[in-house]
PDB file of C-alpha atoms in Angstrom:
ATOM      1  CA  MET A   1      50.584 -10.760  33.479  1.00  0.00           C
ATOM      2  CA  SER A   2      46.868 -10.066  33.212  1.00  0.00           C
ATOM      3  CA  PRO A   3      44.905 -10.627  29.982  1.00  0.00           C
ATOM      4  CA  ALA A   4      44.720  -6.866  29.575  1.00  0.00           C
ATOM      5  CA  ARG A   5      48.396  -6.764  28.638  1.00  0.00           C
ATOM      6  CA  ILE A   6      47.982  -9.169  25.737  1.00  0.00           C
ATOM      7  CA  PRO A   7      46.344  -6.945  23.049  1.00  0.00           C
ATOM      8  CA  GLY A   8      48.984  -4.966  21.217  1.00  0.00           C
ATOM      9  CA  GLY A   9      51.691  -7.236  22.505  1.00  0.00           C
ATOM     10  CA  ARG A  10      50.084 -10.473  21.382  1.00  0.00           C
ATOM     11  CA  LEU A  11      52.332 -13.325  20.415  1.00  0.00           C
ATOM     12  CA  PRO A  12      51.741 -14.730  16.896  1.00  0.00           C
ATOM     13  CA  GLY A  13      48.619 -16.846  16.574  1.00  0.00           C
ATOM     14  CA  ARG A  14      48.125 -20.286  15.091  1.00  0.00           C
ATOM     15  CA  ARG A  15      47.585 -19.081  11.557  1.00  0.00           C
ATOM     16  CA  CYS A  16      51.146 -17.766  11.522  1.00  0.00           C
ATOM     17  CA  LEU A  17      52.473 -21.096  12.745  1.00  0.00           C
ATOM     18  CA  LYS A  18      51.355 -22.823   9.536  1.00  0.00           C
ATOM     19  CA  ARG A  19      54.022 -21.000   7.549  1.00  0.00           C
ATOM     20  CA  GLN A  20      56.859 -23.294   6.541  1.00  0.00           C
ATOM     21  CA  PRO A  21      60.513 -22.594   5.747  1.00  0.00           C
ATOM     22  CA  PRO A  22      61.213 -21.764   2.107  1.00  0.00           C
ATOM     23  CA  ARG A  23      61.396 -24.769  -0.181  1.00  0.00           C
ATOM     24  CA  GLY A  24      64.784 -25.683  -1.517  1.00  0.00           C
ATOM     25  CA  PRO A  25      67.361 -28.444  -1.604  1.00  0.00           C
ATOM     26  CA  ARG A  26      67.657 -30.409   1.626  1.00  0.00           C
ATOM     27  CA  PRO A  27      70.773 -29.568   3.592  1.00  0.00           C
ATOM     28  CA  PRO A  28      73.808 -31.788   3.221  1.00  0.00           C
ATOM     29  CA  GLY A  29      74.640 -34.149   6.020  1.00  0.00           C
ATOM     30  CA  GLY A  30      75.903 -33.845   9.503  1.00  0.00           C
ATOM     31  CA  ALA A  31      72.627 -33.215  11.308  1.00  0.00           C
ATOM     32  CA  CYS A  32      72.251 -35.652  14.133  1.00  0.00           C
ATOM     33  CA  CYS A  33      68.688 -35.808  15.439  1.00  0.00           C
ATOM     34  CA  THR A  34      67.983 -37.314  18.824  1.00  0.00           C
ATOM     35  CA  SER A  35      64.516 -38.360  19.903  1.00  0.00           C
ATOM     36  CA  PRO A  36      63.055 -40.367  22.798  1.00  0.00           C
ATOM     37  CA  THR A  37      61.378 -43.723  22.366  1.00  0.00           C
ATOM     38  CA  GLU A  38      57.997 -44.479  23.842  1.00  0.00           C
ATOM     39  CA  THR A  39      59.590 -45.820  27.022  1.00  0.00           C
ATOM     40  CA  GLY A  40      61.441 -42.589  27.730  1.00  0.00           C
ATOM     41  CA  ASN A  41      64.405 -44.695  28.862  1.00  0.00           C
ATOM     42  CA  GLU A  42      67.630 -42.803  28.285  1.00  0.00           C
ATOM     43  CA  ARG A  43      69.308 -45.912  26.855  1.00  0.00           C
ATOM     44  CA  ASP A  44      66.608 -46.147  24.208  1.00  0.00           C
ATOM     45  CA  TRP A  45      67.304 -42.748  22.704  1.00  0.00           C
ATOM     46  CA  THR A  46      68.296 -42.940  19.063  1.00  0.00           C
ATOM     47  CA  SER A  47      70.671 -41.079  16.783  1.00  0.00           C
ATOM     48  CA  THR A  48      69.537 -40.406  13.221  1.00  0.00           C
ATOM     49  CA  PHE A  49      71.812 -38.715  10.709  1.00  0.00           C
ATOM     50  CA  LEU A  50      69.883 -36.799   8.056  1.00  0.00           C
ATOM     51  CA  ARG A  51      72.465 -37.287   5.348  1.00  0.00           C
ATOM     52  CA  THR A  52      75.646 -39.224   4.748  1.00  0.00           C
ATOM     53  CA  SER A  53      78.610 -37.001   5.478  1.00  0.00           C
ATOM     54  CA  LEU A  54      79.872 -34.315   7.798  1.00  0.00           C
ATOM     55  CA  ARG A  55      82.424 -31.804   6.668  1.00  0.00           C
ATOM     56  CA  VAL A  56      84.931 -30.970   9.345  1.00  0.00           C
ATOM     57  CA  SER A  57      87.720 -28.430   9.634  1.00  0.00           C
ATOM     58  CA  GLY A  58      90.602 -28.948   7.230  1.00  0.00           C
ATOM     59  CA  GLY A  59      88.416 -30.182   4.398  1.00  0.00           C
ATOM     60  CA  ARG A  60      88.106 -33.739   5.717  1.00  0.00           C
ATOM     61  CA  SER A  61      84.848 -35.560   5.240  1.00  0.00           C
ATOM     62  CA  GLY A  62      83.619 -39.004   6.065  1.00  0.00           C
ATOM     63  CA  PRO A  63      80.512 -41.140   6.401  1.00  0.00           C
ATOM     64  CA  VAL A  64      78.472 -40.734   9.541  1.00  0.00           C
ATOM     65  CA  ALA A  65      75.239 -42.483   8.544  1.00  0.00           C
ATOM     66  CA  GLU A  66      75.933 -45.941   9.932  1.00  0.00           C
ATOM     67  CA  HIS A  67      72.409 -46.878  10.927  1.00  0.00           C
ATOM     68  CA  CYS A  68      69.434 -45.132  12.445  1.00  0.00           C
ATOM     69  CA  ARG A  69      69.297 -46.889  15.794  1.00  0.00           C
ATOM     70  CA  ARG A  70      72.265 -47.394  18.062  1.00  0.00           C
ATOM     71  CA  PRO A  71      72.517 -48.211  21.763  1.00  0.00           C
ATOM     72  CA  ALA A  72      73.844 -45.326  23.791  1.00  0.00           C
ATOM     73  CA  ALA A  73      76.927 -47.373  24.674  1.00  0.00           C
ATOM     74  CA  ALA A  74      78.064 -47.681  21.042  1.00  0.00           C
ATOM     75  CA  GLN A  75      81.226 -45.846  20.037  1.00  0.00           C
ATOM     76  CA  PRO A  76      80.628 -42.511  18.251  1.00  0.00           C
ATOM     77  CA  PRO A  77      81.980 -42.035  14.733  1.00  0.00           C
ATOM     78  CA  PRO A  78      85.579 -40.764  15.073  1.00  0.00           C
ATOM     79  CA  SER A  79      84.814 -37.737  12.894  1.00  0.00           C
ATOM     80  CA  LEU A  80      82.286 -36.489  15.466  1.00  0.00           C
ATOM     81  CA  ALA A  81      84.069 -37.271  18.715  1.00  0.00           C
ATOM     82  CA  ALA A  82      85.969 -33.999  19.247  1.00  0.00           C
ATOM     83  CA  LEU A  83      83.843 -31.381  17.510  1.00  0.00           C
ATOM     84  CA  PRO A  84      81.751 -28.530  18.919  1.00  0.00           C
ATOM     85  CA  PHE A  85      78.068 -29.484  18.924  1.00  0.00           C
ATOM     86  CA  PHE A  86      75.258 -27.078  17.994  1.00  0.00           C
ATOM     87  CA  VAL A  87      71.996 -28.396  19.466  1.00  0.00           C
ATOM     88  CA  PHE A  88      68.784 -26.881  18.075  1.00  0.00           C
ATOM     89  CA  PHE A  89      65.246 -26.897  19.503  1.00  0.00           C
ATOM     90  CA  HIS A  90      62.451 -25.976  17.101  1.00  0.00           C
ATOM     91  CA  GLY A  91      59.575 -23.633  17.839  1.00  0.00           C
ATOM     92  CA  GLY A  92      55.855 -23.933  17.119  1.00  0.00           C
ATOM     93  CA  TYR A  93      54.168 -23.007  20.407  1.00  0.00           C
ATOM     94  CA  TRP A  94      55.091 -26.442  21.810  1.00  0.00           C
ATOM     95  CA  GLN A  95      52.439 -27.972  19.515  1.00  0.00           C
ATOM     96  CA  SER A  96      53.802 -27.947  15.961  1.00  0.00           C
ATOM     97  CA  GLY A  97      57.102 -28.356  14.153  1.00  0.00           C
ATOM     98  CA  SER A  98      59.512 -31.279  14.120  1.00  0.00           C
ATOM     99  CA  LYS A  99      63.197 -32.130  13.930  1.00  0.00           C
ATOM    100  CA  ASP A 100      62.740 -33.258  10.318  1.00  0.00           C
ATOM    101  CA  SER A 101      61.642 -29.793   9.174  1.00  0.00           C
ATOM    102  CA  SER A 102      64.145 -27.905  11.311  1.00  0.00           C
ATOM    103  CA  ALA A 103      67.565 -28.808   9.908  1.00  0.00           C
ATOM    104  CA  PHE A 104      67.802 -25.878   7.497  1.00  0.00           C
ATOM    105  CA  MET A 105      70.825 -24.379   9.305  1.00  0.00           C
ATOM    106  CA  VAL A 106      72.982 -27.470   8.868  1.00  0.00           C
ATOM    107  CA  SER A 107      75.116 -26.638   5.839  1.00  0.00           C
ATOM    108  CA  PRO A 108      76.694 -23.302   6.920  1.00  0.00           C
ATOM    109  CA  LEU A 109      77.640 -24.787  10.309  1.00  0.00           C
ATOM    110  CA  THR A 110      78.892 -28.221   9.268  1.00  0.00           C
ATOM    111  CA  ALA A 111      80.979 -26.572   6.551  1.00  0.00           C
ATOM    112  CA  GLN A 112      82.932 -24.920   9.379  1.00  0.00           C
ATOM    113  CA  GLY A 113      83.361 -28.095  11.407  1.00  0.00           C
ATOM    114  CA  VAL A 114      80.360 -27.902  13.747  1.00  0.00           C
ATOM    115  CA  ALA A 115      78.270 -30.999  14.426  1.00  0.00           C
ATOM    116  CA  VAL A 116      74.560 -30.103  14.317  1.00  0.00           C
ATOM    117  CA  VAL A 117      71.976 -31.858  16.475  1.00  0.00           C
ATOM    118  CA  VAL A 118      68.263 -31.185  15.942  1.00  0.00           C
ATOM    119  CA  VAL A 119      66.193 -32.381  18.881  1.00  0.00           C
ATOM    120  CA  SER A 120      62.727 -33.886  18.872  1.00  0.00           C
ATOM    121  CA  TYR A 121      60.290 -33.617  21.772  1.00  0.00           C
ATOM    122  CA  ASP A 122      56.690 -34.696  22.275  1.00  0.00           C
ATOM    123  CA  ILE A 123      54.580 -31.691  21.309  1.00  0.00           C
ATOM    124  CA  ALA A 124      51.138 -30.985  22.782  1.00  0.00           C
ATOM    125  CA  PRO A 125      48.631 -32.429  23.268  1.00  0.00           C
ATOM    126  CA  LYS A 126      50.696 -35.636  23.542  1.00  0.00           C
ATOM    127  CA  GLY A 127      53.396 -34.018  25.629  1.00  0.00           C
ATOM    128  CA  THR A 128      53.102 -31.678  28.598  1.00  0.00           C
ATOM    129  CA  LEU A 129      55.508 -28.830  29.240  1.00  0.00           C
ATOM    130  CA  ASP A 130      57.108 -30.782  32.072  1.00  0.00           C
ATOM    131  CA  GLN A 131      57.662 -33.748  29.747  1.00  0.00           C
ATOM    132  CA  MET A 132      59.124 -31.548  27.011  1.00  0.00           C
ATOM    133  CA  VAL A 133      61.602 -29.957  29.412  1.00  0.00           C
ATOM    134  CA  ASP A 134      62.601 -33.391  30.695  1.00  0.00           C
ATOM    135  CA  GLN A 135      63.042 -34.780  27.170  1.00  0.00           C
ATOM    136  CA  VAL A 136      65.223 -31.865  26.140  1.00  0.00           C
ATOM    137  CA  THR A 137      67.322 -32.371  29.272  1.00  0.00           C
ATOM    138  CA  GLN A 138      67.677 -36.059  28.408  1.00  0.00           C
ATOM    139  CA  SER A 139      68.702 -35.240  24.849  1.00  0.00           C
ATOM    140  CA  ILE A 140      71.562 -33.003  26.001  1.00  0.00           C
ATOM    141  CA  ALA A 141      72.731 -35.568  28.546  1.00  0.00           C
ATOM    142  CA  PHE A 142      72.629 -38.175  25.754  1.00  0.00           C
ATOM    143  CA  VAL A 143      74.864 -36.072  23.506  1.00  0.00           C
ATOM    144  CA  GLN A 144      77.347 -35.560  26.348  1.00  0.00           C
ATOM    145  CA  LYS A 145      77.477 -39.267  27.183  1.00  0.00           C
ATOM    146  CA  ARG A 146      77.790 -40.337  23.572  1.00  0.00           C
ATOM    147  CA  TYR A 147      80.382 -37.699  22.629  1.00  0.00           C
ATOM    148  CA  PRO A 148      82.220 -37.042  25.919  1.00  0.00           C
ATOM    149  CA  CYS A 149      85.241 -35.538  24.130  1.00  0.00           C
ATOM    150  CA  ASN A 150      83.159 -32.806  22.485  1.00  0.00           C
ATOM    151  CA  GLU A 151      84.662 -29.326  22.279  1.00  0.00           C
ATOM    152  CA  GLY A 152      81.559 -27.723  23.729  1.00  0.00           C
ATOM    153  CA  ILE A 153      77.787 -28.018  23.456  1.00  0.00           C
ATOM    154  CA  TYR A 154      75.993 -24.876  22.264  1.00  0.00           C
ATOM    155  CA  LEU A 155      72.226 -24.709  22.678  1.00  0.00           C
ATOM    156  CA  CYS A 156      69.992 -22.775  20.290  1.00  0.00           C
ATOM    157  CA  GLY A 157      66.223 -22.499  20.316  1.00  0.00           C
ATOM    158  CA  HIS A 158      63.684 -20.480  18.383  1.00  0.00           C
ATOM    159  CA  SER A 159      60.437 -19.211  19.929  1.00  0.00           C
ATOM    160  CA  ALA A 160      59.093 -22.099  22.064  1.00  0.00           C
ATOM    161  CA  GLY A 161      62.435 -23.801  21.434  1.00  0.00           C
ATOM    162  CA  ALA A 162      64.221 -20.825  22.991  1.00  0.00           C
ATOM    163  CA  HIS A 163      62.046 -21.357  26.065  1.00  0.00           C
ATOM    164  CA  LEU A 164      63.206 -24.985  26.257  1.00  0.00           C
ATOM    165  CA  ALA A 165      66.843 -23.991  25.758  1.00  0.00           C
ATOM    166  CA  ALA A 166      66.547 -21.323  28.471  1.00  0.00           C
ATOM    167  CA  MET A 167      65.190 -23.906  30.908  1.00  0.00           C
ATOM    168  CA  MET A 168      68.520 -25.711  30.560  1.00  0.00           C
ATOM    169  CA  LEU A 169      70.307 -22.850  32.313  1.00  0.00           C
ATOM    170  CA  LEU A 170      69.062 -24.208  35.622  1.00  0.00           C
ATOM    171  CA  ALA A 171      68.553 -27.888  34.784  1.00  0.00           C
ATOM    172  CA  ASN A 172      69.323 -30.571  37.355  1.00  0.00           C
ATOM    173  CA  TRP A 173      71.846 -32.775  35.566  1.00  0.00           C
ATOM    174  CA  THR A 174      72.547 -35.055  38.523  1.00  0.00           C
ATOM    175  CA  LYS A 175      69.605 -37.360  37.879  1.00  0.00           C
ATOM    176  CA  HIS A 176      70.667 -37.770  34.237  1.00  0.00           C
ATOM    177  CA  GLY A 177      74.149 -38.948  35.136  1.00  0.00           C
ATOM    178  CA  ALA A 178      76.024 -36.459  32.960  1.00  0.00           C
ATOM    179  CA  THR A 179      76.959 -32.815  33.272  1.00  0.00           C
ATOM    180  CA  PRO A 180      77.076 -31.466  29.716  1.00  0.00           C
ATOM    181  CA  ASN A 181      79.971 -29.360  28.507  1.00  0.00           C
ATOM    182  CA  LEU A 182      77.730 -26.352  27.888  1.00  0.00           C
ATOM    183  CA  LYS A 183      79.620 -23.457  26.328  1.00  0.00           C
ATOM    184  CA  GLY A 184      76.937 -21.131  24.954  1.00  0.00           C
ATOM    185  CA  PHE A 185      73.229 -20.365  24.500  1.00  0.00           C
ATOM    186  CA  PHE A 186      71.526 -18.701  21.514  1.00  0.00           C
ATOM    187  CA  LEU A 187      67.961 -17.785  22.505  1.00  0.00           C
ATOM    188  CA  VAL A 188      66.133 -16.554  19.407  1.00  0.00           C
ATOM    189  CA  SER A 189      62.752 -14.760  19.639  1.00  0.00           C
ATOM    190  CA  GLY A 190      61.936 -16.661  22.775  1.00  0.00           C
ATOM    191  CA  ILE A 191      59.136 -16.926  25.312  1.00  0.00           C
ATOM    192  CA  TYR A 192      60.390 -16.756  28.891  1.00  0.00           C
ATOM    193  CA  ASP A 193      57.254 -15.802  30.845  1.00  0.00           C
ATOM    194  CA  LEU A 194      54.509 -18.377  30.214  1.00  0.00           C
ATOM    195  CA  GLU A 195      51.663 -16.774  32.137  1.00  0.00           C
ATOM    196  CA  PRO A 196      50.471 -14.704  29.125  1.00  0.00           C
ATOM    197  CA  ILE A 197      50.084 -17.952  27.140  1.00  0.00           C
ATOM    198  CA  MET A 198      47.325 -19.012  29.545  1.00  0.00           C
ATOM    199  CA  HIS A 199      45.110 -16.268  28.143  1.00  0.00           C
ATOM    200  CA  ILE A 200      45.374 -16.982  24.407  1.00  0.00           C
ATOM    201  CA  PRO A 201      44.031 -19.859  22.249  1.00  0.00           C
ATOM    202  CA  GLU A 202      47.418 -21.568  22.103  1.00  0.00           C
ATOM    203  CA  ASN A 203      46.806 -22.855  25.629  1.00  0.00           C
ATOM    204  CA  GLU A 204      43.918 -25.057  24.451  1.00  0.00           C
ATOM    205  CA  ALA A 205      46.351 -27.835  23.531  1.00  0.00           C
ATOM    206  CA  LEU A 206      48.809 -27.163  26.347  1.00  0.00           C
ATOM    207  CA  LEU A 207      46.185 -27.131  29.132  1.00  0.00           C
ATOM    208  CA  MET A 208      48.646 -25.119  31.163  1.00  0.00           C
ATOM    209  CA  THR A 209      47.686 -24.138  34.707  1.00  0.00           C
ATOM    210  CA  LEU A 210      49.146 -21.217  36.633  1.00  0.00           C
ATOM    211  CA  GLU A 211      51.362 -23.648  38.536  1.00  0.00           C
ATOM    212  CA  ASP A 212      52.564 -25.184  35.247  1.00  0.00           C
ATOM    213  CA  ALA A 213      53.327 -21.736  33.842  1.00  0.00           C
ATOM    214  CA  GLN A 214      55.262 -20.614  36.908  1.00  0.00           C
ATOM    215  CA  ARG A 215      57.235 -23.856  37.209  1.00  0.00           C
ATOM    216  CA  ASN A 216      58.232 -23.739  33.542  1.00  0.00           C
ATOM    217  CA  SER A 217      58.910 -20.025  33.115  1.00  0.00           C
ATOM    218  CA  PRO A 218      62.662 -19.377  32.710  1.00  0.00           C
ATOM    219  CA  GLN A 219      62.147 -15.791  33.874  1.00  0.00           C
ATOM    220  CA  ARG A 220      60.637 -16.890  37.183  1.00  0.00           C
ATOM    221  CA  CYS A 221      63.051 -19.809  37.631  1.00  0.00           C
ATOM    222  CA  LEU A 222      66.000 -17.491  37.143  1.00  0.00           C
ATOM    223  CA  GLU A 223      64.739 -14.987  39.687  1.00  0.00           C
ATOM    224  CA  VAL A 224      64.244 -17.571  42.458  1.00  0.00           C
ATOM    225  CA  ALA A 225      67.266 -19.781  41.713  1.00  0.00           C
ATOM    226  CA  LEU A 226      69.683 -20.308  44.579  1.00  0.00           C
ATOM    227  CA  THR A 227      72.457 -21.822  42.462  1.00  0.00           C
ATOM    228  CA  GLN A 228      73.750 -21.672  38.888  1.00  0.00           C
ATOM    229  CA  PRO A 229      74.415 -25.206  37.575  1.00  0.00           C
ATOM    230  CA  VAL A 230      75.783 -23.733  34.336  1.00  0.00           C
ATOM    231  CA  ASP A 231      78.953 -21.640  34.594  1.00  0.00           C
ATOM    232  CA  ALA A 232      77.864 -18.007  34.821  1.00  0.00           C
ATOM    233  CA  ALA A 233      80.694 -17.154  32.414  1.00  0.00           C
ATOM    234  CA  CYS A 234      78.952 -19.198  29.698  1.00  0.00           C
ATOM    235  CA  PRO A 235      77.754 -16.663  27.081  1.00  0.00           C
ATOM    236  CA  VAL A 236      73.988 -16.328  26.697  1.00  0.00           C
ATOM    237  CA  LEU A 237      72.862 -14.412  23.607  1.00  0.00           C
ATOM    238  CA  VAL A 238      69.251 -13.207  23.792  1.00  0.00           C
ATOM    239  CA  ILE A 239      68.183 -12.325  20.258  1.00  0.00           C
ATOM    240  CA  VAL A 240      65.004 -10.799  18.816  1.00  0.00           C
ATOM    241  CA  GLY A 241      63.999  -9.624  15.357  1.00  0.00           C
ATOM    242  CA  GLN A 242      63.202  -6.011  14.537  1.00  0.00           C
ATOM    243  CA  HIS A 243      59.738  -7.036  13.326  1.00  0.00           C
ATOM    244  CA  ASP A 244      58.974  -9.490  16.121  1.00  0.00           C
ATOM    245  CA  SER A 245      55.851  -8.517  18.055  1.00  0.00           C
ATOM    246  CA  PRO A 246      56.129  -6.163  21.054  1.00  0.00           C
ATOM    247  CA  GLU A 247      55.571  -9.073  23.424  1.00  0.00           C
ATOM    248  CA  TYR A 248      58.635 -10.916  22.118  1.00  0.00           C
ATOM    249  CA  HIS A 249      60.650  -7.721  22.513  1.00  0.00           C
ATOM    250  CA  ARG A 250      59.406  -7.222  26.067  1.00  0.00           C
ATOM    251  CA  GLN A 251      60.092 -10.799  27.123  1.00  0.00           C
ATOM    252  CA  SER A 252      63.505 -10.932  25.481  1.00  0.00           C
ATOM    253  CA  ARG A 253      64.689  -7.700  27.059  1.00  0.00           C
ATOM    254  CA  GLU A 254      63.325  -8.562  30.518  1.00  0.00           C
ATOM    255  CA  PHE A 255      64.932 -12.006  30.406  1.00  0.00           C
ATOM    256  CA  TYR A 256      68.231 -10.479  29.353  1.00  0.00           C
ATOM    257  CA  GLN A 257      68.017  -8.043  32.257  1.00  0.00           C
ATOM    258  CA  ALA A 258      67.277 -10.902  34.678  1.00  0.00           C
ATOM    259  CA  LEU A 259      70.335 -12.750  33.379  1.00  0.00           C
ATOM    260  CA  ARG A 260      72.516  -9.700  33.931  1.00  0.00           C
ATOM    261  CA  ARG A 261      71.190  -9.235  37.467  1.00  0.00           C
ATOM    262  CA  GLY A 262      72.022 -12.870  38.152  1.00  0.00           C
ATOM    263  CA  GLY A 263      75.610 -12.402  37.078  1.00  0.00           C
ATOM    264  CA  TRP A 264      75.386 -14.249  33.764  1.00  0.00           C
ATOM    265  CA  LYS A 265      77.521 -13.292  30.782  1.00  0.00           C
ATOM    266  CA  ALA A 266      74.497 -12.204  28.761  1.00  0.00           C
ATOM    267  CA  SER A 267      74.122 -10.013  25.693  1.00  0.00           C
ATOM    268  CA  PHE A 268      71.089  -8.684  23.852  1.00  0.00           C
ATOM    269  CA  GLU A 269      70.816  -8.324  20.092  1.00  0.00           C
ATOM    270  CA  GLU A 270      68.017  -6.948  17.907  1.00  0.00           C
ATOM    271  CA  LEU A 271      68.491  -8.102  14.320  1.00  0.00           C
ATOM    272  CA  ASP A 272      67.458  -5.587  11.660  1.00  0.00           C
ATOM    273  CA  ASP A 273      64.741  -6.157   9.078  1.00  0.00           C
ATOM    274  CA  VAL A 274      63.631  -9.676  10.055  1.00  0.00           C
ATOM    275  CA  ASP A 275      60.359 -10.967  11.463  1.00  0.00           C
ATOM    276  CA  HIS A 276      59.646 -13.876  13.779  1.00  0.00           C
ATOM    277  CA  PHE A 277      60.234 -16.470  11.066  1.00  0.00           C
ATOM    278  CA  GLU A 278      62.927 -14.893   8.913  1.00  0.00           C
ATOM    279  CA  ILE A 279      65.189 -14.492  11.924  1.00  0.00           C
ATOM    280  CA  ILE A 280      65.682 -18.268  12.097  1.00  0.00           C
ATOM    281  CA  TRP A 281      65.119 -19.315   8.462  1.00  0.00           C
ATOM    282  CA  ASN A 282      67.991 -17.072   7.377  1.00  0.00           C
ATOM    283  CA  LEU A 283      70.418 -19.458   9.075  1.00  0.00           C
ATOM    284  CA  THR A 284      70.533 -21.164   5.672  1.00  0.00           C
ATOM    285  CA  GLN A 285      72.842 -18.295   4.649  1.00  0.00           C
ATOM    286  CA  LYS A 286      76.494 -18.516   5.665  1.00  0.00           C
ATOM    287  CA  ASP A 287      76.904 -14.709   5.677  1.00  0.00           C
ATOM    288  CA  TYR A 288      73.753 -14.046   7.724  1.00  0.00           C
ATOM    289  CA  VAL A 289      74.515 -12.021  10.861  1.00  0.00           C
ATOM    290  CA  LEU A 290      73.147 -14.680  13.239  1.00  0.00           C
ATOM    291  CA  THR A 291      75.101 -17.458  11.499  1.00  0.00           C
ATOM    292  CA  GLN A 292      78.243 -15.404  11.980  1.00  0.00           C
ATOM    293  CA  MET A 293      77.392 -14.694  15.644  1.00  0.00           C
ATOM    294  CA  ILE A 294      77.032 -18.421  16.250  1.00  0.00           C
ATOM    295  CA  LEU A 295      80.292 -19.315  14.544  1.00  0.00           C
ATOM    296  CA  LYS A 296      82.190 -16.507  16.247  1.00  0.00           C
ATOM    297  CA  THR A 297      80.939 -17.598  19.664  1.00  0.00           C
ATOM    298  CA  ILE A 298      81.716 -21.267  19.065  1.00  0.00           C
ATOM    299  CA  PHE A 299      85.234 -20.755  17.807  1.00  0.00           C
ATOM    300  CA  GLN A 300      86.135 -18.135  20.386  1.00  0.00           C
ATOM    301  CA  GLU A 301      84.884 -20.317  23.216  1.00  0.00           C
ATOM    302  CA  SER A 302      85.824 -23.826  22.052  1.00  0.00           C
TER     303      SER A 302
END
């Protein structure tokens, strides 16, 4: 895309990224956050539980906050071993946001027996796009290894996080020693074509070249892929808000169309009366349409 296509379809700028989710009580427990250590060694990944209990189906509850650092070989808490896992990747143009501020969707999901994982990755300028994609891949492999009896891993990302989640459609799991039990993708207000980012100020921290953008664009990767590591029958929901910018609408629809051409079980949803931030913050509400889409998909597919 040339710079001429950016005006009028411009993605939100940095000033918008400073907005934070509404203040309120912190979500009750069950959010498992995985993050890499400085070494990047898969065995050094840690599990941190934000609170002390996880509600599971049937009204059972139990402690899950044993300690913040465990070797990957340790046994998982029994209450988590056979649950569906919802793995979330935060947005922020790959240069803001964190797992600690992104667990607002925990309560409505854990109340229905879903384990929630909020993933950390090294944002720019510390991390490059290649490193972020690799860290996210490692995090999913870690969850699969640690909870091999899971009832399905469902990936969800918002904005830049949707980009990272979409990159997992064609990830090479062989080098990570685990093929995750991926059962669904929820791609919310995502960015799938990175070339336009080269022409806006957000690239100052990313230092993204054309080669970087092409290598890390889910749209391009999908179009040139020779194989589909993830089962094509795995549902992929591409979601955008009514008041998202035109560029988000364009990218979401074009990525959905590319998925359909590739034979994926993809669907496209435009959610009424929400903007780029409300579309994800509203996951705090159990009756919110996206919350219900997620739960319906998980419990139909698990």
